[in-house]
Coordinates of C-alpha atoms in Angstrom, one line a residue:
Chain A
M1 CA 58.1 -136.9 -22.3
A2 CA 59.1 -138.4 -19.0
E3 CA 57.3 -137.4 -15.8
Q4 CA 59.1 -134.6 -14.0
V5 CA 59.5 -135.0 -10.3
I6 CA 61.5 -131.9 -9.6
I7 CA 60.6 -128.6 -11.3
C8 CA 62.5 -125.4 -10.6
K9 CA 61.7 -122.0 -12.0
D10 CA 63.9 -119.0 -11.2
L11 CA 64.7 -120.4 -7.8
T12 CA 66.7 -117.9 -5.8
K13 CA 68.2 -117.8 -2.3
R14 CA 69.7 -114.6 -1.0
F15 CA 71.6 -114.1 2.3
G16 CA 71.8 -110.4 2.6
D17 CA 73.6 -109.2 -0.5
F18 CA 74.9 -112.6 -1.3
M19 CA 73.1 -114.5 -4.0
A20 CA 73.7 -118.1 -2.9
V21 CA 71.4 -119.4 -5.6
N22 CA 70.6 -117.0 -8.5
K23 CA 67.5 -117.8 -10.6
I24 CA 68.1 -121.4 -11.4
S25 CA 65.6 -123.3 -13.5
F26 CA 65.6 -127.0 -14.4
E27 CA 63.5 -130.2 -14.4
V28 CA 64.4 -133.6 -13.2
N29 CA 62.7 -136.7 -14.7
R30 CA 61.5 -139.7 -12.8
G31 CA 64.1 -142.4 -12.4
E32 CA 67.1 -140.4 -13.7
I33 CA 70.4 -139.8 -12.0
F34 CA 70.8 -136.0 -12.0
G35 CA 74.2 -134.7 -11.2
F36 CA 74.7 -131.3 -9.6
L37 CA 78.2 -130.1 -10.1
G38 CA 80.1 -127.0 -9.0
A39 CA 83.0 -125.8 -7.0
N40 CA 82.8 -125.3 -3.2
G41 CA 80.6 -122.3 -2.6
A42 CA 78.8 -122.5 -5.9
G43 CA 75.5 -122.9 -4.3
K44 CA 74.9 -126.6 -4.7
T45 CA 74.1 -127.4 -1.1
T46 CA 71.9 -124.4 -0.7
A47 CA 69.8 -125.3 -3.7
M48 CA 69.5 -128.9 -2.5
R49 CA 68.5 -127.8 1.0
I50 CA 65.6 -125.8 -0.5
L51 CA 64.5 -128.7 -2.5
C52 CA 64.6 -130.9 0.6
G53 CA 62.4 -128.5 2.6
L54 CA 65.2 -127.5 5.0
S55 CA 65.4 -123.9 3.8
Y56 CA 63.0 -121.3 2.4
P57 CA 63.7 -119.9 -1.0
T58 CA 63.8 -116.1 -1.4
S59 CA 62.0 -116.1 -4.7
G60 CA 61.1 -118.3 -7.6
A61 CA 59.1 -121.5 -7.7
A62 CA 59.8 -125.1 -7.2
T63 CA 57.9 -128.3 -6.7
V64 CA 59.4 -131.6 -5.5
A65 CA 57.3 -134.8 -6.0
G66 CA 54.4 -132.4 -6.9
F67 CA 54.7 -130.5 -3.6
D68 CA 55.5 -126.8 -3.2
V69 CA 58.7 -125.8 -1.5
Y70 CA 57.1 -122.8 0.2
K71 CA 54.1 -124.5 1.8
Q72 CA 54.3 -128.2 1.6
Q73 CA 57.7 -129.0 3.0
E74 CA 56.4 -131.7 5.3
S75 CA 54.7 -133.5 2.3
I76 CA 58.0 -133.2 0.4
K77 CA 59.8 -134.8 3.4
R78 CA 57.5 -137.8 3.3
N79 CA 58.5 -138.5 -0.3
I80 CA 62.3 -138.0 -0.3
G81 CA 65.4 -139.4 1.2
Y82 CA 68.4 -137.3 2.1
M83 CA 72.0 -137.9 2.8
S84 CA 74.0 -134.9 3.9
Q85 CA 77.7 -134.1 3.7
K86 CA 78.0 -134.6 7.4
F87 CA 77.7 -138.2 8.3
S88 CA 74.4 -138.4 10.1
L89 CA 73.8 -141.8 11.6
Y90 CA 74.0 -142.2 15.3
E91 CA 77.4 -143.5 16.2
N92 CA 76.4 -144.8 19.5
L93 CA 73.6 -146.9 18.1
T94 CA 74.1 -150.2 16.3
V95 CA 73.6 -150.7 12.5
L96 CA 70.2 -152.3 13.1
E97 CA 69.1 -149.7 15.7
N98 CA 69.9 -146.9 13.2
I99 CA 67.9 -148.6 10.5
E100 CA 65.0 -149.2 12.9
F101 CA 65.0 -145.6 14.1
Y102 CA 65.0 -143.9 10.7
G103 CA 62.5 -146.5 9.3
G104 CA 60.2 -145.8 12.2
V105 CA 60.4 -142.1 11.8
Y106 CA 59.2 -142.5 8.2
G107 CA 56.2 -144.4 9.5
L108 CA 57.2 -147.9 8.5
S109 CA 55.8 -150.7 10.7
R110 CA 58.1 -152.7 13.0
K111 CA 57.3 -155.8 10.9
T112 CA 58.3 -154.1 7.6
I113 CA 61.4 -152.7 9.2
R114 CA 62.5 -156.1 10.4
S115 CA 62.1 -157.9 7.1
R116 CA 63.6 -155.0 5.1
S117 CA 66.6 -154.6 7.4
D118 CA 67.4 -158.4 7.2
E119 CA 67.3 -158.0 3.5
L120 CA 69.5 -154.9 3.6
I121 CA 72.1 -156.4 5.9
N122 CA 72.4 -159.4 3.6
Q123 CA 72.7 -157.2 0.5
L124 CA 75.4 -155.1 2.2
G125 CA 77.1 -158.2 3.6
L126 CA 77.1 -156.6 7.1
Q127 CA 75.9 -159.8 8.9
Q128 CA 78.9 -159.6 11.2
E129 CA 78.5 -155.9 11.9
A130 CA 74.7 -155.7 12.3
R131 CA 74.9 -155.5 16.1
K132 CA 78.0 -153.4 16.3
L133 CA 77.9 -149.7 17.0
V134 CA 78.0 -147.6 13.8
G135 CA 80.9 -145.6 15.3
E136 CA 83.1 -148.7 15.0
L137 CA 82.6 -149.1 11.2
P138 CA 85.1 -147.8 8.7
L139 CA 84.1 -144.6 6.8
G140 CA 83.3 -146.4 3.5
W141 CA 80.8 -148.7 5.3
K142 CA 79.3 -145.8 7.1
Q143 CA 78.6 -144.0 3.8
K144 CA 77.1 -147.0 2.2
L145 CA 75.0 -147.6 5.3
A146 CA 73.9 -143.9 5.3
F147 CA 72.8 -144.2 1.7
S148 CA 70.9 -147.4 2.4
V149 CA 69.1 -145.7 5.3
A150 CA 68.3 -142.7 3.2
I151 CA 66.4 -145.0 0.7
F152 CA 65.1 -147.5 3.3
H153 CA 61.6 -146.1 3.2
Q154 CA 61.6 -146.3 -0.6
P155 CA 61.2 -142.6 -1.3
Q156 CA 60.4 -141.2 -4.8
I157 CA 63.6 -139.1 -4.8
V158 CA 66.8 -139.3 -2.9
F159 CA 69.1 -136.3 -2.4
L160 CA 72.8 -137.0 -1.9
D161 CA 75.1 -134.1 -0.9
E162 CA 78.6 -135.0 -1.8
P163 CA 78.1 -138.6 -0.7
T164 CA 81.5 -139.9 -1.6
G165 CA 83.6 -137.3 0.1
G166 CA 86.7 -138.8 1.7
V167 CA 86.2 -142.4 0.6
D168 CA 88.6 -144.6 -1.4
P169 CA 88.1 -145.2 -5.2
V170 CA 87.0 -148.8 -4.7
T171 CA 84.3 -147.8 -2.3
R172 CA 83.3 -144.9 -4.5
R173 CA 82.8 -147.4 -7.3
Q174 CA 80.7 -149.6 -5.1
F175 CA 78.7 -146.6 -3.9
W176 CA 77.9 -145.8 -7.5
D177 CA 76.7 -149.4 -8.1
M178 CA 74.3 -148.8 -5.2
I179 CA 73.1 -145.6 -6.8
Y180 CA 72.5 -147.4 -10.1
A181 CA 70.6 -150.1 -8.3
A182 CA 68.4 -147.5 -6.6
A183 CA 67.7 -145.7 -9.9
A184 CA 66.9 -149.0 -11.5
S185 CA 64.3 -149.6 -8.8
G186 CA 62.6 -146.3 -9.8
I187 CA 64.1 -143.9 -7.3
T188 CA 65.2 -140.5 -8.8
V189 CA 68.7 -139.7 -7.7
F190 CA 69.8 -136.1 -7.2
V191 CA 73.5 -136.0 -6.4
T192 CA 76.0 -133.2 -5.9
T193 CA 79.6 -133.9 -6.3
H194 CA 82.9 -132.3 -7.3
Y195 CA 84.4 -135.5 -8.5
M196 CA 84.3 -135.1 -12.3
D197 CA 84.6 -138.8 -13.0
E198 CA 81.4 -139.2 -11.1
A199 CA 79.7 -136.7 -13.3
E200 CA 80.2 -139.2 -16.2
Y201 CA 78.0 -141.7 -14.4
C202 CA 75.0 -139.3 -14.3
N203 CA 72.3 -139.3 -16.9
R204 CA 72.3 -135.5 -17.0
V205 CA 74.4 -132.9 -15.2
T206 CA 74.1 -129.3 -14.4
I207 CA 77.2 -127.2 -13.7
M208 CA 76.7 -124.4 -11.2
V209 CA 79.1 -121.4 -11.1
D210 CA 78.6 -118.5 -8.7
G211 CA 75.0 -119.5 -7.9
K212 CA 73.9 -119.8 -11.6
I213 CA 73.5 -122.8 -13.8
E214 CA 76.0 -122.5 -16.6
A215 CA 75.3 -125.7 -18.4
L216 CA 72.7 -128.6 -18.2
D217 CA 72.8 -131.6 -20.5
A218 CA 73.9 -135.2 -20.7
P219 CA 77.7 -135.6 -20.1
Q220 CA 78.2 -136.8 -23.7
A221 CA 76.5 -133.7 -25.2
L222 CA 78.4 -131.4 -22.9
K223 CA 81.7 -132.8 -23.9
A224 CA 80.8 -132.4 -27.6
R225 CA 79.6 -128.9 -27.1
F226 CA 82.8 -127.8 -25.3
Q227 CA 85.0 -130.0 -27.4
A228 CA 86.4 -131.6 -24.3
N229 CA 87.7 -135.1 -23.8
N230 CA 86.2 -135.5 -20.3
M231 CA 84.0 -133.7 -17.8
E232 CA 87.0 -132.3 -16.1
E233 CA 87.8 -130.1 -19.1
V234 CA 84.2 -129.0 -19.4
F235 CA 84.2 -128.0 -15.8
Y236 CA 87.4 -126.0 -16.0
Q237 CA 86.2 -124.1 -19.1
L238 CA 83.1 -123.1 -17.2
A239 CA 84.5 -122.6 -13.7
R240 CA 87.4 -120.5 -14.8
G241 CA 85.3 -117.4 -14.8
A242 CA 84.1 -118.0 -11.3
K243 CA 84.5 -115.0 -9.0
R244 CA 83.8 -116.7 -5.7
S245 CA 86.9 -118.2 -4.2
S246 CA 86.5 -121.8 -3.2
D247 CA 87.3 -122.8 0.3
Chain B
M1 CA 52.2 -141.6 18.4
K2 CA 54.0 -144.5 16.7
T3 CA 56.9 -142.2 15.7
L4 CA 57.2 -141.1 19.4
G5 CA 57.7 -144.7 20.3
F6 CA 60.7 -145.0 18.0
L7 CA 62.1 -141.7 19.3
L8 CA 61.9 -142.8 22.9
Q9 CA 63.4 -146.1 22.1
K10 CA 66.3 -144.4 20.5
E11 CA 66.8 -141.9 23.3
F12 CA 66.8 -144.5 26.0
R13 CA 69.3 -146.6 24.1
Q14 CA 71.6 -143.7 23.8
I15 CA 71.2 -142.7 27.4
V16 CA 71.9 -146.3 28.6
R17 CA 74.9 -146.5 26.3
D18 CA 76.6 -143.4 27.6
R19 CA 77.8 -145.0 30.8
I20 CA 79.8 -142.1 32.1
I21 CA 76.9 -139.7 31.7
L22 CA 74.6 -142.2 33.2
V23 CA 76.8 -142.7 36.3
M24 CA 77.2 -138.9 36.6
I25 CA 73.5 -138.3 36.4
F26 CA 72.9 -140.4 39.5
A27 CA 76.2 -140.2 41.4
M28 CA 76.6 -136.5 41.2
P29 CA 73.5 -135.4 43.1
T30 CA 73.9 -138.2 45.6
I31 CA 77.5 -137.2 46.5
Q32 CA 76.9 -133.5 46.3
L33 CA 73.8 -133.8 48.5
I34 CA 75.8 -135.6 51.1
I35 CA 78.7 -133.1 51.0
M36 CA 77.2 -129.6 50.3
P37 CA 74.7 -129.1 53.1
M38 CA 77.4 -129.7 55.6
A39 CA 79.5 -127.0 54.0
A40 CA 76.8 -124.5 53.0
N41 CA 76.2 -123.5 56.6
F42 CA 75.5 -120.0 57.5
E43 CA 75.3 -120.6 61.3
V44 CA 77.5 -118.1 63.1
K45 CA 79.8 -120.1 65.4
D46 CA 83.3 -119.9 66.7
I47 CA 83.6 -116.1 66.6
R48 CA 87.1 -115.3 67.8
I49 CA 87.4 -112.5 70.4
V50 CA 90.4 -110.6 71.7
V51 CA 89.9 -108.8 74.9
V52 CA 91.6 -105.7 76.2
D53 CA 91.0 -105.9 79.9
N54 CA 92.0 -102.6 81.6
D55 CA 90.2 -103.6 84.8
H56 CA 91.4 -107.1 85.7
S57 CA 88.6 -107.5 88.3
S58 CA 86.6 -110.4 89.3
M59 CA 83.6 -109.0 87.4
T60 CA 85.5 -108.9 84.1
A61 CA 86.7 -112.5 84.8
R62 CA 83.0 -113.6 85.2
M63 CA 82.0 -111.7 82.1
F64 CA 84.7 -113.5 80.0
S65 CA 83.8 -116.9 81.3
K66 CA 80.2 -116.2 80.5
I67 CA 81.1 -115.2 76.9
G68 CA 83.3 -118.3 76.5
A69 CA 80.6 -120.5 77.9
S70 CA 78.0 -119.4 75.4
G71 CA 79.4 -121.7 72.7
Y72 CA 79.4 -119.0 70.0
F73 CA 82.7 -117.4 71.0
H74 CA 86.1 -118.3 72.0
I75 CA 88.6 -115.9 73.4
V76 CA 91.8 -116.2 71.4
G77 CA 93.9 -113.7 73.2
Y78 CA 94.3 -111.0 75.8
A79 CA 95.8 -107.8 74.6
S80 CA 97.3 -105.0 76.7
S81 CA 96.1 -102.3 74.4
Y82 CA 93.5 -101.7 71.7
Q83 CA 96.3 -101.3 69.1
Q84 CA 97.7 -104.7 69.9
A85 CA 94.2 -106.2 69.8
L86 CA 93.6 -104.7 66.5
S87 CA 96.6 -106.4 65.1
Y88 CA 94.9 -109.7 65.8
V89 CA 92.0 -108.6 63.6
E90 CA 94.3 -107.3 60.9
Q91 CA 96.1 -110.7 60.8
E92 CA 92.8 -112.5 60.5
E93 CA 93.3 -114.2 63.9
A94 CA 90.3 -112.5 65.6
D95 CA 86.9 -111.2 64.6
V96 CA 86.0 -109.0 67.5
V97 CA 87.8 -106.8 70.0
L98 CA 86.1 -106.3 73.3
E99 CA 87.6 -103.5 75.4
I100 CA 86.9 -103.0 79.0
P101 CA 87.8 -99.6 80.5
A102 CA 89.9 -99.2 83.6
H103 CA 88.1 -99.3 87.0
F104 CA 85.1 -100.9 85.3
E105 CA 83.9 -102.8 88.3
R106 CA 84.4 -100.0 90.8
N107 CA 82.7 -97.4 88.6
L108 CA 79.9 -99.8 87.8
V109 CA 79.1 -100.3 91.5
R110 CA 79.5 -96.7 92.2
E111 CA 77.7 -95.1 89.2
G112 CA 75.4 -98.0 88.2
R113 CA 76.5 -97.8 84.6
Q114 CA 79.6 -98.4 82.5
Q115 CA 80.5 -98.7 78.8
V116 CA 82.4 -101.4 77.1
A117 CA 83.7 -101.1 73.5
L118 CA 83.0 -103.7 70.8
S119 CA 85.0 -103.5 67.5
I120 CA 83.8 -106.0 64.9
D121 CA 85.4 -107.0 61.7
A122 CA 82.5 -106.4 59.2
I123 CA 84.0 -107.8 56.0
N124 CA 81.4 -110.6 56.3
G125 CA 78.4 -108.4 57.1
A126 CA 76.1 -111.1 58.2
R127 CA 78.6 -112.7 60.5
A128 CA 79.5 -109.3 61.9
S129 CA 75.9 -108.3 62.7
I130 CA 74.9 -111.7 64.0
G131 CA 78.0 -112.0 66.0
G132 CA 77.7 -108.5 67.4
A133 CA 74.1 -109.1 68.3
Y134 CA 75.0 -112.3 70.2
L135 CA 77.7 -110.6 72.1
T136 CA 75.6 -107.6 72.9
N137 CA 72.9 -110.0 74.2
I138 CA 75.4 -111.8 76.4
I139 CA 76.8 -108.6 77.8
N140 CA 73.3 -107.2 78.4
D141 CA 72.3 -110.4 80.1
F142 CA 75.4 -110.2 82.2
S143 CA 74.9 -106.5 83.1
Q144 CA 71.3 -107.2 84.0
S145 CA 72.2 -110.0 86.5
T146 CA 75.1 -107.9 87.8
A147 CA 72.9 -104.8 88.1
L148 CA 70.3 -106.9 90.1
D149 CA 73.1 -108.1 92.3
V150 CA 74.3 -104.5 92.8
V151 CA 70.8 -103.3 93.6
R152 CA 70.1 -106.2 95.8
D153 CA 73.3 -105.5 97.8
A154 CA 72.4 -101.9 98.2
H155 CA 68.7 -102.2 98.9
P156 CA 68.1 -105.8 100.0
V157 CA 64.4 -105.4 100.6
T158 CA 63.1 -103.7 97.4
A159 CA 64.9 -105.9 95.0
N160 CA 62.0 -106.9 92.8
T161 CA 62.5 -104.4 89.9
P162 CA 59.9 -105.3 87.2
V163 CA 61.5 -107.2 84.3
I164 CA 59.9 -108.3 81.0
Q165 CA 60.8 -111.8 80.3
M166 CA 60.5 -113.4 76.8
N167 CA 60.0 -117.0 76.2
Y168 CA 60.5 -118.6 72.8
S169 CA 58.8 -121.5 71.2
I170 CA 60.6 -122.6 67.9
W171 CA 58.4 -124.2 65.3
Y172 CA 59.0 -126.2 62.1
N173 CA 62.7 -126.6 62.6
A174 CA 62.8 -127.1 66.4
R175 CA 66.5 -127.5 66.7
E176 CA 67.1 -124.5 64.5
E177 CA 69.4 -126.6 62.4
Y178 CA 70.6 -125.0 59.2
K179 CA 70.6 -128.3 57.3
Y180 CA 66.8 -128.5 57.5
Y181 CA 66.7 -125.3 55.5
M182 CA 69.5 -126.1 53.1
V183 CA 69.0 -129.8 52.2
P184 CA 65.7 -129.2 50.4
G185 CA 67.2 -126.2 48.7
I186 CA 70.4 -127.8 47.5
F187 CA 68.5 -130.9 46.4
V188 CA 66.2 -128.7 44.2
L189 CA 69.3 -126.9 42.8
L190 CA 71.0 -130.2 41.8
L191 CA 67.8 -131.4 40.1
T192 CA 67.7 -128.1 38.3
L193 CA 71.3 -128.2 37.2
I194 CA 71.2 -131.7 35.9
G195 CA 67.8 -131.4 34.2
G196 CA 68.6 -128.0 32.6
F197 CA 72.1 -128.9 31.3
L198 CA 71.2 -132.4 30.1
S199 CA 68.2 -131.3 28.0
A200 CA 70.0 -128.1 26.7
L201 CA 73.1 -130.0 25.6
N202 CA 71.5 -133.1 24.3
V203 CA 69.6 -131.4 21.5
V204 CA 72.5 -129.2 20.6
K205 CA 74.7 -132.2 20.3
E206 CA 72.4 -133.5 17.6
K207 CA 72.9 -130.2 15.8
E208 CA 76.7 -130.5 16.1
I209 CA 76.9 -134.1 14.8
G210 CA 74.5 -133.4 12.0
T211 CA 71.8 -135.8 13.0
M212 CA 69.5 -132.8 13.7
E213 CA 69.5 -132.0 10.0
Q214 CA 68.7 -135.6 9.2
I215 CA 65.8 -135.5 11.6
N216 CA 64.6 -132.2 10.1
V217 CA 64.4 -133.8 6.7
T218 CA 62.1 -136.5 7.9
P219 CA 58.3 -136.0 8.3
I220 CA 58.7 -136.1 12.1
R221 CA 56.4 -133.6 13.9
K222 CA 57.9 -130.9 16.0
W223 CA 56.0 -131.8 19.1
E224 CA 56.9 -135.5 18.7
F225 CA 60.6 -134.5 18.6
I226 CA 60.3 -132.3 21.7
A227 CA 58.3 -134.9 23.5
G228 CA 60.8 -137.6 22.5
K229 CA 63.5 -135.5 24.3
L230 CA 61.4 -134.4 27.2
I231 CA 60.0 -137.7 28.4
P232 CA 63.4 -139.5 29.0
F233 CA 64.8 -136.6 30.9
W234 CA 61.6 -136.2 32.8
L235 CA 61.9 -139.8 34.0
I236 CA 65.6 -139.2 34.9
G237 CA 64.6 -136.1 36.8
M238 CA 61.9 -138.0 38.8
I239 CA 64.5 -140.7 39.7
I240 CA 66.9 -138.0 40.9
F241 CA 64.1 -136.4 42.9
T242 CA 63.5 -139.8 44.5
I243 CA 67.2 -140.2 45.3
G244 CA 67.2 -136.7 46.8
L245 CA 64.3 -137.6 49.2
L246 CA 66.1 -140.8 50.1
V247 CA 69.4 -139.1 50.8
A248 CA 67.6 -136.4 52.9
Y249 CA 66.1 -139.2 54.9
I250 CA 69.0 -141.5 55.3
I251 CA 71.8 -139.0 55.8
Y252 CA 70.0 -136.1 57.5
G253 CA 67.0 -137.8 58.9
I254 CA 64.7 -135.4 57.2
V255 CA 61.3 -136.8 56.7
S256 CA 58.7 -134.8 54.8
V257 CA 56.1 -133.5 57.2
G258 CA 53.7 -132.9 54.4
S259 CA 52.4 -135.2 51.7
I260 CA 55.0 -137.0 49.6
G261 CA 52.4 -137.2 46.8
L262 CA 52.2 -133.4 46.8
L263 CA 56.0 -133.1 46.4
Y264 CA 55.9 -135.5 43.5
L265 CA 53.1 -133.6 41.8
F266 CA 55.1 -130.4 42.0
A267 CA 58.3 -132.2 40.9
A268 CA 56.5 -133.6 37.9
V269 CA 55.2 -130.2 36.7
Y270 CA 58.4 -128.4 37.7
L271 CA 60.5 -130.8 35.6
I272 CA 58.4 -130.2 32.5
A273 CA 59.0 -126.5 33.0
L274 CA 62.7 -126.9 33.5
L275 CA 63.2 -129.3 30.6
G276 CA 61.2 -126.9 28.4
F277 CA 63.7 -124.2 29.5
G278 CA 66.6 -126.5 28.5
L279 CA 65.1 -127.3 25.1
L280 CA 64.5 -123.6 24.6
V281 CA 68.1 -122.9 25.2
S282 CA 69.1 -125.6 22.7
T283 CA 66.9 -124.1 20.0
Y284 CA 68.8 -120.8 20.4
S285 CA 72.2 -122.3 20.4
A286 CA 74.2 -123.6 17.4
N287 CA 76.7 -125.6 19.4
Q288 CA 77.4 -127.1 22.8
V289 CA 79.6 -124.2 24.0
Q290 CA 76.9 -121.6 23.2
A291 CA 74.3 -123.8 25.0
M292 CA 76.6 -124.2 27.9
F293 CA 77.2 -120.5 28.4
L294 CA 73.6 -119.6 27.8
A295 CA 72.4 -122.3 30.3
F296 CA 75.1 -121.3 32.8
F297 CA 74.0 -117.6 32.6
F298 CA 70.5 -118.6 33.6
M299 CA 71.6 -121.3 36.1
M300 CA 73.6 -118.7 38.1
I301 CA 70.5 -116.5 38.3
F302 CA 68.4 -119.4 39.2
A303 CA 70.8 -120.4 42.0
L304 CA 71.4 -117.0 43.5
M305 CA 68.0 -115.3 43.0
S306 CA 65.6 -118.1 43.7
G307 CA 65.8 -117.7 47.5
L308 CA 67.9 -120.8 47.8
F309 CA 70.6 -119.1 49.8
T310 CA 69.3 -115.7 50.5
A311 CA 65.9 -114.6 51.7
I312 CA 63.7 -113.2 48.8
E313 CA 62.0 -110.9 51.4
S314 CA 65.2 -109.0 51.8
M315 CA 65.8 -108.4 48.1
P316 CA 65.0 -105.0 46.5
T317 CA 61.7 -104.9 44.7
W318 CA 63.1 -105.3 41.2
A319 CA 65.1 -108.4 42.3
R320 CA 61.9 -109.8 43.9
T321 CA 60.2 -109.4 40.5
I322 CA 62.9 -111.3 38.7
S323 CA 62.9 -113.9 41.4
S324 CA 59.2 -114.5 41.0
L325 CA 59.7 -115.1 37.3
I326 CA 62.0 -118.0 38.0
P327 CA 60.4 -121.4 38.2
V328 CA 63.0 -122.6 40.7
T329 CA 61.8 -119.9 43.3
H330 CA 58.4 -121.4 43.5
F331 CA 59.5 -125.0 43.6
V332 CA 62.1 -124.4 46.3
K333 CA 59.5 -122.6 48.4
V334 CA 57.0 -125.4 48.0
V335 CA 59.5 -128.1 48.8
R336 CA 60.5 -126.3 52.0
M337 CA 57.0 -125.6 52.9
V338 CA 55.8 -129.1 52.3
M339 CA 58.8 -130.9 53.7
L340 CA 59.3 -128.8 56.8
K341 CA 55.9 -127.3 57.6
G342 CA 53.6 -129.9 56.2
S343 CA 51.8 -127.4 54.0
T344 CA 48.9 -128.7 52.0
F345 CA 47.8 -128.2 48.4
Q346 CA 45.6 -125.3 49.7
D347 CA 48.6 -123.5 51.0
V348 CA 50.6 -123.8 47.8
H349 CA 48.0 -123.8 45.0
M350 CA 49.2 -120.4 43.7
E351 CA 52.7 -121.9 43.2
F352 CA 51.1 -124.8 41.4
I353 CA 49.5 -122.4 39.0
Y354 CA 52.8 -120.6 38.4
E355 CA 54.6 -123.9 37.6
I356 CA 51.9 -124.9 35.2
I357 CA 52.2 -121.5 33.4
F358 CA 56.0 -121.9 33.3
A359 CA 55.7 -125.4 31.8
V360 CA 53.2 -124.3 29.2
V361 CA 55.0 -121.1 28.2
L362 CA 58.5 -122.6 28.0
N363 CA 57.5 -125.7 26.1
T364 CA 55.3 -123.9 23.7
W365 CA 58.1 -121.4 23.1
A366 CA 60.6 -124.2 22.5
V367 CA 58.3 -125.9 20.0
I368 CA 57.7 -122.7 18.1
N369 CA 61.3 -121.7 18.1
Y370 CA 62.4 -125.1 16.9
R371 CA 62.3 -124.8 13.1
K372 CA 62.5 -127.7 10.7
T373 CA 62.8 -125.3 7.8
S374 CA 65.0 -122.2 8.2

């Protein structure tokens, strides 16, 4: 049995009458790539924000990296990386300045930041752009950089909220190579997406419909169970019953 | 503390990189401080008079020349009737109608008293009452000297009627120049506007572009974040304050009578309070438009109720209470007192305590209301 870094039990978030997240339960193992699928409005982002310590759950229990989501958000934050849907690097700072800032905020020393950022710039092949403003980079590069910044402090878990939205297929492929490399280095990857081909890259996926988890398994097993050729078909079978309109 | 270093480095880099804002921060107060005190002038001058002279005597001629020579009035027209004079006022060509009755000189000499009529356009109440008072003074003065002449002519020997004479000695603003009052006020207002808006909008901008959420998911401490925002703007504020003092000196020749150190001490605490206010606004706003309106709402109150333009003493009690709850009120008062009167810390220590309370309350409130987890 692998070590579990995220444990959710009946986790619920209610906004008034609206059950954004309705009693979800699951575990994520260390080092796995855990896909979180669902239509827009299914509750993926809300669930992820609770696990990142950005939002209080209404009821249920969850621990992330061994810390409680009600009381130990700040300890959770020290152990995770997060990349939101909204591009969130500073556009008027250079590539190196962004890396330096976020590294510093996570408590890395200037020396560590310097050596790791040199390494990172070489890996990404951004030597020419290192001193350019982030705002001048193409979107695909920005996304890759944002991911690299999210794992720069070598967190236990990285949360990615629709990280490949709006980027071309080649860049998406490269992005997933980076995700694999991160997972290989021992970082647990928790990723939401609505690209079903990306779901195939995950070790296990959950499919959320109307705030509930409708399925949770390895992609192969899900395809077998629903007698589908690909994840897209699995998703359609489950999401067809959705009541919430997608936006 | 190490985190704070990284935050400050980032803020300064961003401030320096935003050239337009940077230029605005320093050019705006300089230019406005040069222009506005000249325009924001409440001195009552150049009051336009139409006279209806039904007497045409040498005495009325002397009266008009005295009025014209006072420097406050100029006679824009002579009307043959009150109706005609009134049409000047209706067409915004005159402010006051002075009507002299027929046989004014003859009756004055004969009866010792006469009445003249003053009709004043009171749309601008302050101008009307001050202008009216000036004119009344001039006419009283005139009538007194004329009366003495009349009396002297009649009874040349017993001409020393007792008269109370008043002598003035004007302090603190010896030339009674409005700019001495307005420059420190406008300068504080500019500092307030820039500091308040910059801090309010800056944090909200981070919310809008999504970096705020990224910050909230890091282990940064709330006070570190707030301090990281406060310190750069505090420094900018102190630089603006210095520019203001220099402009007051270079352009208006105003040198602080009191201690410059005391002014800086107050500015330092006042800015912390003001920036705390800006940060508080930002914690209540979701986007820059909301922050702008919210800040604007308070800035208007700050500008109009802090005693900058109007005397707090003449406000109703409830307004005075509001006024005393505004940090600007106390700061404006102190800057005027220290710069013009040379007040010492002893004179303004209560204001210092107020400013400290504002600084502590507003910043604590901002830190509490800033939530990393919602």
